Structure formats: structure tokens, C-alpha cells
JSON list of C-alpha atoms in Angstrom, two decimals:
[
{"chain": "A", "resi": 1, "resn": "UNK", "atom": "CA", "xyz": [-99.47, 28.54, 84.70]},
{"chain": "A", "resi": 2, "resn": "UNK", "atom": "CA", "xyz": [-95.44, 28.58, 85.41]},
{"chain": "A", "resi": 3, "resn": "UNK", "atom": "CA", "xyz": [-95.86, 24.90, 86.59]},
{"chain": "A", "resi": 4, "resn": "UNK", "atom": "CA", "xyz": [-97.11, 24.10, 83.52]},
{"chain": "A", "resi": 5, "resn": "UNK", "atom": "CA", "xyz": [-94.32, 25.49, 81.07]},
{"chain": "A", "resi": 6, "resn": "UNK", "atom": "CA", "xyz": [-92.27, 23.56, 83.72]},
{"chain": "A", "resi": 7, "resn": "UNK", "atom": "CA", "xyz": [-93.43, 20.53, 83.60]},
{"chain": "A", "resi": 8, "resn": "UNK", "atom": "CA", "xyz": [-93.19, 21.12, 79.78]},
{"chain": "A", "resi": 9, "resn": "UNK", "atom": "CA", "xyz": [-90.15, 21.39, 80.07]},
{"chain": "A", "resi": 10, "resn": "UNK", "atom": "CA", "xyz": [-89.37, 18.93, 81.90]},
{"chain": "A", "resi": 11, "resn": "UNK", "atom": "CA", "xyz": [-91.15, 16.64, 79.62]},
{"chain": "A", "resi": 12, "resn": "UNK", "atom": "CA", "xyz": [-89.65, 17.39, 76.10]},
{"chain": "A", "resi": 13, "resn": "UNK", "atom": "CA", "xyz": [-85.41, 17.60, 78.43]},
{"chain": "A", "resi": 14, "resn": "UNK", "atom": "CA", "xyz": [-86.74, 13.78, 79.60]},
{"chain": "A", "resi": 15, "resn": "UNK", "atom": "CA", "xyz": [-87.56, 13.02, 75.70]},
{"chain": "A", "resi": 16, "resn": "UNK", "atom": "CA", "xyz": [-83.74, 14.48, 74.91]},
{"chain": "A", "resi": 17, "resn": "UNK", "atom": "CA", "xyz": [-82.27, 12.68, 77.49]},
{"chain": "A", "resi": 18, "resn": "UNK", "atom": "CA", "xyz": [-84.12, 9.51, 75.77]},
{"chain": "A", "resi": 19, "resn": "UNK", "atom": "CA", "xyz": [-82.99, 10.16, 72.51]},
{"chain": "A", "resi": 20, "resn": "UNK", "atom": "CA", "xyz": [-79.69, 10.53, 72.79]},
{"chain": "A", "resi": 21, "resn": "UNK", "atom": "CA", "xyz": [-79.76, 7.40, 75.07]},
{"chain": "A", "resi": 22, "resn": "UNK", "atom": "CA", "xyz": [-80.67, 5.22, 72.48]},
{"chain": "A", "resi": 23, "resn": "UNK", "atom": "CA", "xyz": [-78.69, 7.62, 69.76]},
{"chain": "A", "resi": 24, "resn": "UNK", "atom": "CA", "xyz": [-75.38, 6.64, 71.77]},
{"chain": "A", "resi": 25, "resn": "UNK", "atom": "CA", "xyz": [-77.23, 3.00, 72.70]},
{"chain": "A", "resi": 26, "resn": "UNK", "atom": "CA", "xyz": [-77.27, 2.41, 68.74]},
{"chain": "A", "resi": 27, "resn": "UNK", "atom": "CA", "xyz": [-73.58, 4.45, 68.12]},
{"chain": "A", "resi": 28, "resn": "UNK", "atom": "CA", "xyz": [-72.57, 1.42, 70.52]},
{"chain": "A", "resi": 29, "resn": "UNK", "atom": "CA", "xyz": [-74.33, -1.61, 69.59]},
{"chain": "A", "resi": 30, "resn": "UNK", "atom": "CA", "xyz": [-74.29, -1.14, 65.50]},
{"chain": "A", "resi": 31, "resn": "UNK", "atom": "CA", "xyz": [-70.48, -2.08, 65.13]},
{"chain": "A", "resi": 32, "resn": "UNK", "atom": "CA", "xyz": [-70.63, -4.74, 67.08]},
{"chain": "A", "resi": 33, "resn": "UNK", "atom": "CA", "xyz": [-74.18, -6.28, 65.05]},
{"chain": "A", "resi": 34, "resn": "UNK", "atom": "CA", "xyz": [-72.11, -5.04, 62.41]},
{"chain": "A", "resi": 35, "resn": "UNK", "atom": "CA", "xyz": [-68.97, -7.25, 62.94]},
{"chain": "A", "resi": 36, "resn": "UNK", "atom": "CA", "xyz": [-70.77, -10.27, 64.13]},
{"chain": "A", "resi": 37, "resn": "UNK", "atom": "CA", "xyz": [-72.11, -10.92, 60.82]},
{"chain": "A", "resi": 38, "resn": "UNK", "atom": "CA", "xyz": [-69.07, -9.68, 59.06]},
{"chain": "A", "resi": 39, "resn": "UNK", "atom": "CA", "xyz": [-67.51, -12.83, 61.18]},
{"chain": "A", "resi": 40, "resn": "UNK", "atom": "CA", "xyz": [-70.26, -15.25, 60.73]},
{"chain": "A", "resi": 41, "resn": "UNK", "atom": "CA", "xyz": [-71.06, -14.50, 56.80]},
{"chain": "A", "resi": 42, "resn": "UNK", "atom": "CA", "xyz": [-67.12, -14.44, 56.21]},
{"chain": "A", "resi": 43, "resn": "UNK", "atom": "CA", "xyz": [-67.12, -18.29, 57.72]},
{"chain": "A", "resi": 44, "resn": "UNK", "atom": "CA", "xyz": [-69.24, -19.18, 54.81]},
{"chain": "A", "resi": 45, "resn": "UNK", "atom": "CA", "xyz": [-67.72, -17.54, 52.47]},
{"chain": "A", "resi": 46, "resn": "UNK", "atom": "CA", "xyz": [-64.51, -19.39, 53.04]},
{"chain": "A", "resi": 47, "resn": "UNK", "atom": "CA", "xyz": [-65.30, -22.08, 53.16]},
{"chain": "A", "resi": 48, "resn": "UNK", "atom": "CA", "xyz": [-67.23, -22.01, 49.68]},
{"chain": "A", "resi": 49, "resn": "UNK", "atom": "CA", "xyz": [-63.61, -20.09, 48.49]},
{"chain": "A", "resi": 50, "resn": "UNK", "atom": "CA", "xyz": [-62.28, -23.70, 50.07]},
{"chain": "A", "resi": 51, "resn": "UNK", "atom": "CA", "xyz": [-64.68, -25.51, 48.31]},
{"chain": "A", "resi": 52, "resn": "UNK", "atom": "CA", "xyz": [-63.31, -24.25, 44.81]},
{"chain": "A", "resi": 53, "resn": "UNK", "atom": "CA", "xyz": [-59.85, -24.05, 45.67]},
{"chain": "A", "resi": 54, "resn": "UNK", "atom": "CA", "xyz": [-60.15, -28.10, 46.10]},
{"chain": "A", "resi": 55, "resn": "UNK", "atom": "CA", "xyz": [-62.05, -28.54, 42.46]},
{"chain": "A", "resi": 56, "resn": "UNK", "atom": "CA", "xyz": [-59.90, -25.90, 40.95]},
{"chain": "A", "resi": 57, "resn": "UNK", "atom": "CA", "xyz": [-56.35, -28.24, 42.64]},
{"chain": "A", "resi": 58, "resn": "UNK", "atom": "CA", "xyz": [-58.22, -31.15, 41.02]},
{"chain": "A", "resi": 59, "resn": "UNK", "atom": "CA", "xyz": [-59.14, -29.15, 37.72]},
{"chain": "A", "resi": 60, "resn": "UNK", "atom": "CA", "xyz": [-55.45, -28.59, 37.41]},
{"chain": "A", "resi": 61, "resn": "UNK", "atom": "CA", "xyz": [-54.30, -32.46, 38.25]},
{"chain": "A", "resi": 62, "resn": "UNK", "atom": "CA", "xyz": [-56.22, -34.28, 35.80]},
{"chain": "A", "resi": 63, "resn": "UNK", "atom": "CA", "xyz": [-56.34, -30.96, 32.16]},
{"chain": "A", "resi": 64, "resn": "UNK", "atom": "CA", "xyz": [-52.46, -29.11, 33.45]},
{"chain": "A", "resi": 65, "resn": "UNK", "atom": "CA", "xyz": [-53.95, -26.33, 33.82]},
{"chain": "A", "resi": 66, "resn": "UNK", "atom": "CA", "xyz": [-57.12, -23.92, 36.34]},
{"chain": "A", "resi": 67, "resn": "UNK", "atom": "CA", "xyz": [-60.03, -23.26, 35.05]},
{"chain": "A", "resi": 68, "resn": "UNK", "atom": "CA", "xyz": [-62.30, -18.72, 34.70]},
{"chain": "A", "resi": 69, "resn": "UNK", "atom": "CA", "xyz": [-65.35, -20.86, 35.54]},
{"chain": "A", "resi": 70, "resn": "UNK", "atom": "CA", "xyz": [-67.48, -22.26, 38.49]},
{"chain": "A", "resi": 71, "resn": "UNK", "atom": "CA", "xyz": [-69.50, -24.16, 35.77]},
{"chain": "A", "resi": 72, "resn": "UNK", "atom": "CA", "xyz": [-66.35, -26.21, 33.98]},
{"chain": "A", "resi": 73, "resn": "UNK", "atom": "CA", "xyz": [-65.97, -26.73, 37.50]},
{"chain": "A", "resi": 74, "resn": "UNK", "atom": "CA", "xyz": [-69.12, -28.51, 38.29]},
{"chain": "A", "resi": 75, "resn": "UNK", "atom": "CA", "xyz": [-69.19, -30.29, 35.07]},
{"chain": "A", "resi": 76, "resn": "UNK", "atom": "CA", "xyz": [-65.24, -31.74, 36.14]},
{"chain": "A", "resi": 77, "resn": "UNK", "atom": "CA", "xyz": [-67.00, -32.73, 39.38]},
{"chain": "A", "resi": 78, "resn": "UNK", "atom": "CA", "xyz": [-70.16, -34.56, 38.33]},
{"chain": "A", "resi": 79, "resn": "UNK", "atom": "CA", "xyz": [-68.81, -36.18, 35.31]},
{"chain": "A", "resi": 80, "resn": "UNK", "atom": "CA", "xyz": [-65.01, -36.20, 34.98]},
{"chain": "A", "resi": 81, "resn": "UNK", "atom": "CA", "xyz": [-62.97, -39.00, 36.16]},
{"chain": "A", "resi": 82, "resn": "UNK", "atom": "CA", "xyz": [-58.95, -38.73, 38.33]},
{"chain": "A", "resi": 83, "resn": "UNK", "atom": "CA", "xyz": [-56.12, -40.82, 37.97]},
{"chain": "A", "resi": 84, "resn": "UNK", "atom": "CA", "xyz": [-55.19, -42.49, 40.83]},
{"chain": "A", "resi": 85, "resn": "UNK", "atom": "CA", "xyz": [-52.35, -45.16, 41.56]},
{"chain": "A", "resi": 86, "resn": "UNK", "atom": "CA", "xyz": [-52.70, -48.65, 43.41]},
{"chain": "A", "resi": 87, "resn": "UNK", "atom": "CA", "xyz": [-49.54, -49.62, 45.53]},
{"chain": "A", "resi": 88, "resn": "UNK", "atom": "CA", "xyz": [-49.08, -53.38, 45.37]},
{"chain": "A", "resi": 89, "resn": "UNK", "atom": "CA", "xyz": [-47.03, -55.23, 47.67]},
{"chain": "A", "resi": 90, "resn": "UNK", "atom": "CA", "xyz": [-43.99, -53.38, 48.86]},
{"chain": "A", "resi": 91, "resn": "UNK", "atom": "CA", "xyz": [-40.86, -52.00, 47.73]},
{"chain": "A", "resi": 92, "resn": "UNK", "atom": "CA", "xyz": [-39.99, -53.05, 51.14]},
{"chain": "A", "resi": 93, "resn": "UNK", "atom": "CA", "xyz": [-40.04, -56.78, 50.56]},
{"chain": "A", "resi": 94, "resn": "UNK", "atom": "CA", "xyz": [-36.85, -58.54, 49.91]},
{"chain": "A", "resi": 95, "resn": "UNK", "atom": "CA", "xyz": [-38.80, -61.58, 49.21]},
{"chain": "A", "resi": 96, "resn": "UNK", "atom": "CA", "xyz": [-41.69, -59.70, 47.21]},
{"chain": "A", "resi": 97, "resn": "UNK", "atom": "CA", "xyz": [-39.48, -57.40, 44.65]},
{"chain": "A", "resi": 98, "resn": "UNK", "atom": "CA", "xyz": [-36.88, -60.71, 44.03]},
{"chain": "A", "resi": 99, "resn": "UNK", "atom": "CA", "xyz": [-40.26, -62.79, 43.20]},
{"chain": "A", "resi": 100, "resn": "UNK", "atom": "CA", "xyz": [-41.43, -59.35, 41.10]},
{"chain": "A", "resi": 101, "resn": "UNK", "atom": "CA", "xyz": [-38.19, -58.99, 39.35]},
{"chain": "A", "resi": 102, "resn": "UNK", "atom": "CA", "xyz": [-38.19, -63.55, 38.00]},
{"chain": "A", "resi": 103, "resn": "UNK", "atom": "CA", "xyz": [-41.22, -62.39, 36.70]},
{"chain": "A", "resi": 104, "resn": "UNK", "atom": "CA", "xyz": [-40.46, -59.22, 34.63]},
{"chain": "A", "resi": 105, "resn": "UNK", "atom": "CA", "xyz": [-37.28, -60.90, 33.07]},
{"chain": "A", "resi": 106, "resn": "UNK", "atom": "CA", "xyz": [-39.38, -63.71, 32.02]},
{"chain": "A", "resi": 107, "resn": "UNK", "atom": "CA", "xyz": [-41.34, -61.56, 30.26]},
{"chain": "A", "resi": 108, "resn": "UNK", "atom": "CA", "xyz": [-39.96, -58.01, 29.53]},
{"chain": "A", "resi": 109, "resn": "UNK", "atom": "CA", "xyz": [-43.57, -57.05, 28.15]},
{"chain": "A", "resi": 110, "resn": "UNK", "atom": "CA", "xyz": [-45.35, -57.70, 30.96]},
{"chain": "A", "resi": 111, "resn": "UNK", "atom": "CA", "xyz": [-47.79, -54.73, 32.11]},
{"chain": "A", "resi": 112, "resn": "UNK", "atom": "CA", "xyz": [-49.27, -54.01, 35.36]},
{"chain": "A", "resi": 113, "resn": "UNK", "atom": "CA", "xyz": [-52.61, -54.91, 34.17]},
{"chain": "A", "resi": 114, "resn": "UNK", "atom": "CA", "xyz": [-51.46, -58.42, 33.96]},
{"chain": "A", "resi": 115, "resn": "UNK", "atom": "CA", "xyz": [-48.98, -57.99, 37.23]},
{"chain": "A", "resi": 116, "resn": "UNK", "atom": "CA", "xyz": [-52.34, -57.56, 39.10]},
{"chain": "A", "resi": 117, "resn": "UNK", "atom": "CA", "xyz": [-54.45, -60.65, 37.12]},
{"chain": "A", "resi": 118, "resn": "UNK", "atom": "CA", "xyz": [-52.14, -63.02, 39.03]},
{"chain": "A", "resi": 119, "resn": "UNK", "atom": "CA", "xyz": [-51.77, -61.20, 42.00]},
{"chain": "A", "resi": 120, "resn": "UNK", "atom": "CA", "xyz": [-56.00, -61.71, 41.65]},
{"chain": "A", "resi": 121, "resn": "UNK", "atom": "CA", "xyz": [-54.96, -65.80, 41.40]},
{"chain": "A", "resi": 122, "resn": "UNK", "atom": "CA", "xyz": [-53.68, -66.00, 44.06]},
{"chain": "A", "resi": 123, "resn": "UNK", "atom": "CA", "xyz": [-49.66, -64.85, 43.78]},
{"chain": "A", "resi": 124, "resn": "UNK", "atom": "CA", "xyz": [-49.22, -62.59, 46.73]},
{"chain": "A", "resi": 125, "resn": "UNK", "atom": "CA", "xyz": [-46.18, -62.59, 46.58]},
{"chain": "A", "resi": 126, "resn": "UNK", "atom": "CA", "xyz": [-45.67, -59.68, 44.06]},
{"chain": "A", "resi": 127, "resn": "UNK", "atom": "CA", "xyz": [-44.82, -56.19, 44.10]},
{"chain": "A", "resi": 128, "resn": "UNK", "atom": "CA", "xyz": [-46.08, -52.75, 41.50]},
{"chain": "A", "resi": 129, "resn": "UNK", "atom": "CA", "xyz": [-48.46, -49.89, 41.20]},
{"chain": "A", "resi": 130, "resn": "UNK", "atom": "CA", "xyz": [-51.55, -49.34, 38.62]},
{"chain": "A", "resi": 131, "resn": "UNK", "atom": "CA", "xyz": [-53.24, -46.87, 37.60]},
{"chain": "A", "resi": 132, "resn": "UNK", "atom": "CA", "xyz": [-56.92, -46.34, 37.58]},
{"chain": "A", "resi": 133, "resn": "UNK", "atom": "CA", "xyz": [-59.40, -43.88, 36.52]},
{"chain": "A", "resi": 134, "resn": "UNK", "atom": "CA", "xyz": [-62.00, -43.48, 39.42]},
{"chain": "A", "resi": 135, "resn": "UNK", "atom": "CA", "xyz": [-64.75, -40.82, 39.05]},
{"chain": "A", "resi": 136, "resn": "UNK", "atom": "CA", "xyz": [-63.66, -36.90, 41.02]},
{"chain": "A", "resi": 137, "resn": "UNK", "atom": "CA", "xyz": [-66.80, -36.95, 42.70]},
{"chain": "A", "resi": 138, "resn": "UNK", "atom": "CA", "xyz": [-65.25, -40.73, 44.72]},
{"chain": "A", "resi": 139, "resn": "UNK", "atom": "CA", "xyz": [-62.64, -38.64, 45.42]},
{"chain": "A", "resi": 140, "resn": "UNK", "atom": "CA", "xyz": [-63.45, -35.28, 46.39]},
{"chain": "A", "resi": 141, "resn": "UNK", "atom": "CA", "xyz": [-65.66, -34.41, 48.74]},
{"chain": "A", "resi": 142, "resn": "UNK", "atom": "CA", "xyz": [-66.69, -38.30, 50.20]},
{"chain": "A", "resi": 143, "resn": "UNK", "atom": "CA", "xyz": [-66.96, -35.83, 53.75]},
{"chain": "A", "resi": 144, "resn": "UNK", "atom": "CA", "xyz": [-68.58, -32.84, 52.71]},
{"chain": "A", "resi": 145, "resn": "UNK", "atom": "CA", "xyz": [-72.73, -34.51, 52.80]},
{"chain": "A", "resi": 146, "resn": "UNK", "atom": "CA", "xyz": [-73.82, -30.56, 52.97]},
{"chain": "A", "resi": 147, "resn": "UNK", "atom": "CA", "xyz": [-71.96, -29.03, 49.61]},
{"chain": "A", "resi": 148, "resn": "UNK", "atom": "CA", "xyz": [-74.89, -27.62, 47.93]},
{"chain": "A", "resi": 149, "resn": "UNK", "atom": "CA", "xyz": [-72.54, -27.73, 44.13]},
{"chain": "A", "resi": 150, "resn": "UNK", "atom": "CA", "xyz": [-74.46, -25.36, 42.92]},
{"chain": "A", "resi": 151, "resn": "UNK", "atom": "CA", "xyz": [-74.32, -23.19, 45.35]},
{"chain": "A", "resi": 152, "resn": "UNK", "atom": "CA", "xyz": [-70.71, -22.32, 44.05]},
{"chain": "A", "resi": 153, "resn": "UNK", "atom": "CA", "xyz": [-71.58, -20.37, 41.99]},
{"chain": "A", "resi": 154, "resn": "UNK", "atom": "CA", "xyz": [-72.43, -17.42, 43.77]},
{"chain": "A", "resi": 155, "resn": "UNK", "atom": "CA", "xyz": [-71.61, -15.35, 46.45]},
{"chain": "A", "resi": 156, "resn": "UNK", "atom": "CA", "xyz": [-73.09, -16.21, 49.82]},
{"chain": "A", "resi": 157, "resn": "UNK", "atom": "CA", "xyz": [-75.52, -13.14, 51.01]},
{"chain": "A", "resi": 158, "resn": "UNK", "atom": "CA", "xyz": [-75.58, -11.87, 47.37]},
{"chain": "A", "resi": 159, "resn": "UNK", "atom": "CA", "xyz": [-78.77, -11.73, 46.19]},
{"chain": "A", "resi": 160, "resn": "UNK", "atom": "CA", "xyz": [-77.08, -14.45, 43.77]},
{"chain": "A", "resi": 161, "resn": "UNK", "atom": "CA", "xyz": [-74.32, -12.25, 42.84]},
{"chain": "A", "resi": 162, "resn": "UNK", "atom": "CA", "xyz": [-71.73, -14.20, 41.23]},
{"chain": "A", "resi": 163, "resn": "UNK", "atom": "CA", "xyz": [-68.20, -15.58, 42.65]},
{"chain": "A", "resi": 164, "resn": "UNK", "atom": "CA", "xyz": [-65.84, -13.35, 40.05]},
{"chain": "A", "resi": 165, "resn": "UNK", "atom": "CA", "xyz": [-63.15, -16.11, 39.04]},
{"chain": "A", "resi": 166, "resn": "UNK", "atom": "CA", "xyz": [-60.23, -15.85, 36.14]},
{"chain": "A", "resi": 167, "resn": "UNK", "atom": "CA", "xyz": [-57.55, -17.93, 35.25]},
{"chain": "A", "resi": 168, "resn": "UNK", "atom": "CA", "xyz": [-54.30, -17.66, 33.25]},
{"chain": "A", "resi": 169, "resn": "UNK", "atom": "CA", "xyz": [-50.90, -19.10, 32.76]},
{"chain": "A", "resi": 170, "resn": "UNK", "atom": "CA", "xyz": [-48.06, -16.83, 33.46]},
{"chain": "A", "resi": 171, "resn": "UNK", "atom": "CA", "xyz": [-44.15, -17.00, 33.12]},
{"chain": "A", "resi": 172, "resn": "UNK", "atom": "CA", "xyz": [-42.38, -16.87, 36.04]},
{"chain": "A", "resi": 173, "resn": "UNK", "atom": "CA", "xyz": [-38.81, -16.74, 36.37]},
{"chain": "A", "resi": 174, "resn": "UNK", "atom": "CA", "xyz": [-39.00, -18.54, 31.97]},
{"chain": "A", "resi": 175, "resn": "UNK", "atom": "CA", "xyz": [-41.87, -20.73, 32.97]},
{"chain": "A", "resi": 176, "resn": "UNK", "atom": "CA", "xyz": [-45.49, -21.16, 31.72]},
{"chain": "A", "resi": 177, "resn": "UNK", "atom": "CA", "xyz": [-47.48, -21.31, 35.38]},
{"chain": "A", "resi": 178, "resn": "UNK", "atom": "CA", "xyz": [-51.25, -21.46, 35.64]},
{"chain": "A", "resi": 179, "resn": "UNK", "atom": "CA", "xyz": [-52.34, -19.50, 37.96]},
{"chain": "A", "resi": 180, "resn": "UNK", "atom": "CA", "xyz": [-56.84, -18.84, 39.55]},
{"chain": "A", "resi": 181, "resn": "UNK", "atom": "CA", "xyz": [-57.87, -16.88, 41.79]},
{"chain": "A", "resi": 182, "resn": "UNK", "atom": "CA", "xyz": [-61.76, -16.67, 43.27]},
{"chain": "A", "resi": 183, "resn": "UNK", "atom": "CA", "xyz": [-63.25, -12.97, 44.58]},
{"chain": "A", "resi": 184, "resn": "UNK", "atom": "CA", "xyz": [-66.33, -11.93, 46.95]},
{"chain": "A", "resi": 185, "resn": "UNK", "atom": "CA", "xyz": [-65.74, -8.55, 47.27]},
{"chain": "A", "resi": 186, "resn": "UNK", "atom": "CA", "xyz": [-67.51, -7.44, 50.63]},
{"chain": "A", "resi": 187, "resn": "UNK", "atom": "CA", "xyz": [-69.53, -5.31, 48.71]},
{"chain": "A", "resi": 188, "resn": "UNK", "atom": "CA", "xyz": [-72.07, -8.03, 47.38]},
{"chain": "A", "resi": 189, "resn": "UNK", "atom": "CA", "xyz": [-71.14, -10.30, 50.58]},
{"chain": "A", "resi": 190, "resn": "UNK", "atom": "CA", "xyz": [-72.51, -7.96, 53.37]},
{"chain": "A", "resi": 191, "resn": "UNK", "atom": "CA", "xyz": [-75.02, -6.49, 51.38]},
{"chain": "A", "resi": 192, "resn": "UNK", "atom": "CA", "xyz": [-78.07, -5.81, 53.02]},
{"chain": "A", "resi": 193, "resn": "UNK", "atom": "CA", "xyz": [-75.62, -4.52, 56.70]},
{"chain": "A", "resi": 194, "resn": "UNK", "atom": "CA", "xyz": [-75.44, -0.62, 57.74]},
{"chain": "A", "resi": 195, "resn": "UNK", "atom": "CA", "xyz": [-73.69, 0.20, 54.23]},
{"chain": "A", "resi": 196, "resn": "UNK", "atom": "CA", "xyz": [-71.04, 3.41, 55.94]},
{"chain": "A", "resi": 197, "resn": "UNK", "atom": "CA", "xyz": [-69.51, 0.49, 57.79]},
{"chain": "A", "resi": 198, "resn": "UNK", "atom": "CA", "xyz": [-69.16, -1.57, 55.10]},
{"chain": "A", "resi": 199, "resn": "UNK", "atom": "CA", "xyz": [-67.31, 1.93, 53.05]},
{"chain": "A", "resi": 200, "resn": "UNK", "atom": "CA", "xyz": [-64.81, 2.18, 56.47]},
{"chain": "A", "resi": 201, "resn": "UNK", "atom": "CA", "xyz": [-63.75, -1.29, 55.69]},
{"chain": "A", "resi": 202, "resn": "UNK", "atom": "CA", "xyz": [-63.67, -1.35, 52.21]},
{"chain": "A", "resi": 203, "resn": "UNK", "atom": "CA", "xyz": [-61.04, 2.41, 52.79]},
{"chain": "A", "resi": 204, "resn": "UNK", "atom": "CA", "xyz": [-59.75, 0.52, 55.29]},
{"chain": "A", "resi": 205, "resn": "UNK", "atom": "CA", "xyz": [-58.14, -2.18, 53.08]},
{"chain": "A", "resi": 206, "resn": "UNK", "atom": "CA", "xyz": [-57.24, -0.05, 50.84]},
{"chain": "A", "resi": 207, "resn": "UNK", "atom": "CA", "xyz": [-55.34, 1.25, 53.36]},
{"chain": "A", "resi": 208, "resn": "UNK", "atom": "CA", "xyz": [-53.66, -1.45, 54.25]},
{"chain": "A", "resi": 209, "resn": "UNK", "atom": "CA", "xyz": [-53.08, -2.86, 51.05]},
{"chain": "A", "resi": 210, "resn": "UNK", "atom": "CA", "xyz": [-55.67, -5.39, 51.22]},
{"chain": "A", "resi": 211, "resn": "UNK", "atom": "CA", "xyz": [-58.75, -6.79, 49.06]},
{"chain": "A", "resi": 212, "resn": "UNK", "atom": "CA", "xyz": [-61.69, -5.05, 49.60]},
{"chain": "A", "resi": 213, "resn": "UNK", "atom": "CA", "xyz": [-63.35, -8.41, 50.16]},
{"chain": "A", "resi": 214, "resn": "UNK", "atom": "CA", "xyz": [-62.24, -12.47, 50.39]},
{"chain": "A", "resi": 215, "resn": "UNK", "atom": "CA", "xyz": [-60.13, -13.52, 47.77]},
{"chain": "A", "resi": 216, "resn": "UNK", "atom": "CA", "xyz": [-58.42, -17.26, 47.49]},
{"chain": "A", "resi": 217, "resn": "UNK", "atom": "CA", "xyz": [-55.53, -17.38, 44.98]},
{"chain": "A", "resi": 218, "resn": "UNK", "atom": "CA", "xyz": [-53.81, -14.91, 42.55]},
{"chain": "A", "resi": 219, "resn": "UNK", "atom": "CA", "xyz": [-53.23, -14.18, 38.50]},
{"chain": "A", "resi": 220, "resn": "UNK", "atom": "CA", "xyz": [-51.05, -11.87, 39.93]},
{"chain": "A", "resi": 221, "resn": "UNK", "atom": "CA", "xyz": [-48.33, -13.65, 41.27]},
{"chain": "A", "resi": 222, "resn": "UNK", "atom": "CA", "xyz": [-47.56, -17.55, 42.31]},
{"chain": "A", "resi": 223, "resn": "UNK", "atom": "CA", "xyz": [-48.83, -18.44, 46.35]},
{"chain": "A", "resi": 224, "resn": "UNK", "atom": "CA", "xyz": [-49.83, -21.58, 46.39]},
{"chain": "A", "resi": 225, "resn": "UNK", "atom": "CA", "xyz": [-53.41, -20.92, 45.81]},
{"chain": "A", "resi": 226, "resn": "UNK", "atom": "CA", "xyz": [-53.83, -19.36, 49.52]},
{"chain": "A", "resi": 227, "resn": "UNK", "atom": "CA", "xyz": [-56.38, -17.81, 50.87]},
{"chain": "A", "resi": 228, "resn": "UNK", "atom": "CA", "xyz": [-56.45, -14.01, 52.80]},
{"chain": "A", "resi": 229, "resn": "UNK", "atom": "CA", "xyz": [-58.43, -15.06, 55.22]},
{"chain": "A", "resi": 230, "resn": "UNK", "atom": "CA", "xyz": [-55.08, -17.66, 55.92]}
]
């Protein structure tokens, strides 16, 4: 009877030890796995915020302000146009500059478009700049075959939660300055991961007076449209 009881106790102790080993292992690996997934998700989110910033900067160049909706950025990319300046000839070419000035003196109302016609007709000894309109989609993201424009609306890994974005014009030193910011809170970006570790992360961000997630731009003060990961 004593031997049987001793065996039972030994088995129970072995089970308890094994359970403790599993608990210790999980307590060590859980933060490691959390940080690994966090880093991966952040890399995806950062690229999306960079794409939003690229579109916002282009949008402002054309419209003089930022927009508060991703849908407006998508429409701008699909249907908008941007002005580009084409420089023909070199201002360092003194002979070409003299030739061009001579033509302008003969016809003071000559336009860059008319100079372009002369250039196309064979007069290569000209220096001028001409502005033209080209589709936005032909100027940005031309090297991004992986771009999925429809995904810009959403925080990745969130189950479809929208990117939080605002745009304002703020007086800075008496001058109106367009500002925007786009945000992805960790609560959405890290959805499905260990919730307590995410809560701890948010608390740590607050203690450091940092936003609890990823953000690009700022509507509080000009920051050159920087991301808080940079």
C-alpha cells in the first residue's frame, strides 16, 4: 500500500514539474512570439502609411491642401493629373541661350508651346521650359507592381477597420499650414495577439508620451510628414 502511494505521489510530482516547465517555457516564448509578430505587422503597416503619405504629398502639390479621406486619395491616383515641367536645352549653353533670346525679341509673345513646335520642326538650338499635364498614376508608384490601392483604406490584420486620418489647415506663426495625420492604433493592428502584452505595450507608449500605435504626419504641429517609426 505504501509503495503504491509512493508511486502515485511520484507521478503527481512529475506531472506538476512538467506543468511548471510548460508554464515557464510559455512565459518565456510568449513575449518573443508577440514581438516577432508585432515587428512583421508593423512592417506591413509602415509601408501602407508611407504609400498614404506619398499620395497626400502629391495631392497637396496639386490641390494646395491635404485630404481627410483615403477614398479621395484613391480617386486622385486613378483620375487626377499633375503638372510636370520639361526642360529643353541647357541654360549653360550660351549659344543656345543667345539664339533663344533672339527669337523671343523677334516675337515677344512667343509661348513655350510655340518654342516646342520650333524644336520639333528641327531647331535644336533652343532653351526653354514647358509645363504639361500627365496622369498621377504615371508619376508615382511606377515601380510598385505589388501596390493594392484598395487596401490603403484599412489597417492590416484588423479585420477591416479603417485607417484613422485627419487633415486640417492650421495657423503657424501667422501662416496657414496644411497638415494631416494617418493613424493605426496597436489595438487594431495587433488584434488577435496576446491582449495583455498589447495592453502592456500601450501603457509603455503612454508612459513615454508616445502614440499607442503607428502614425504618419501630425495635425498638432508641422513635422515634415514624418512617421513615428522614423
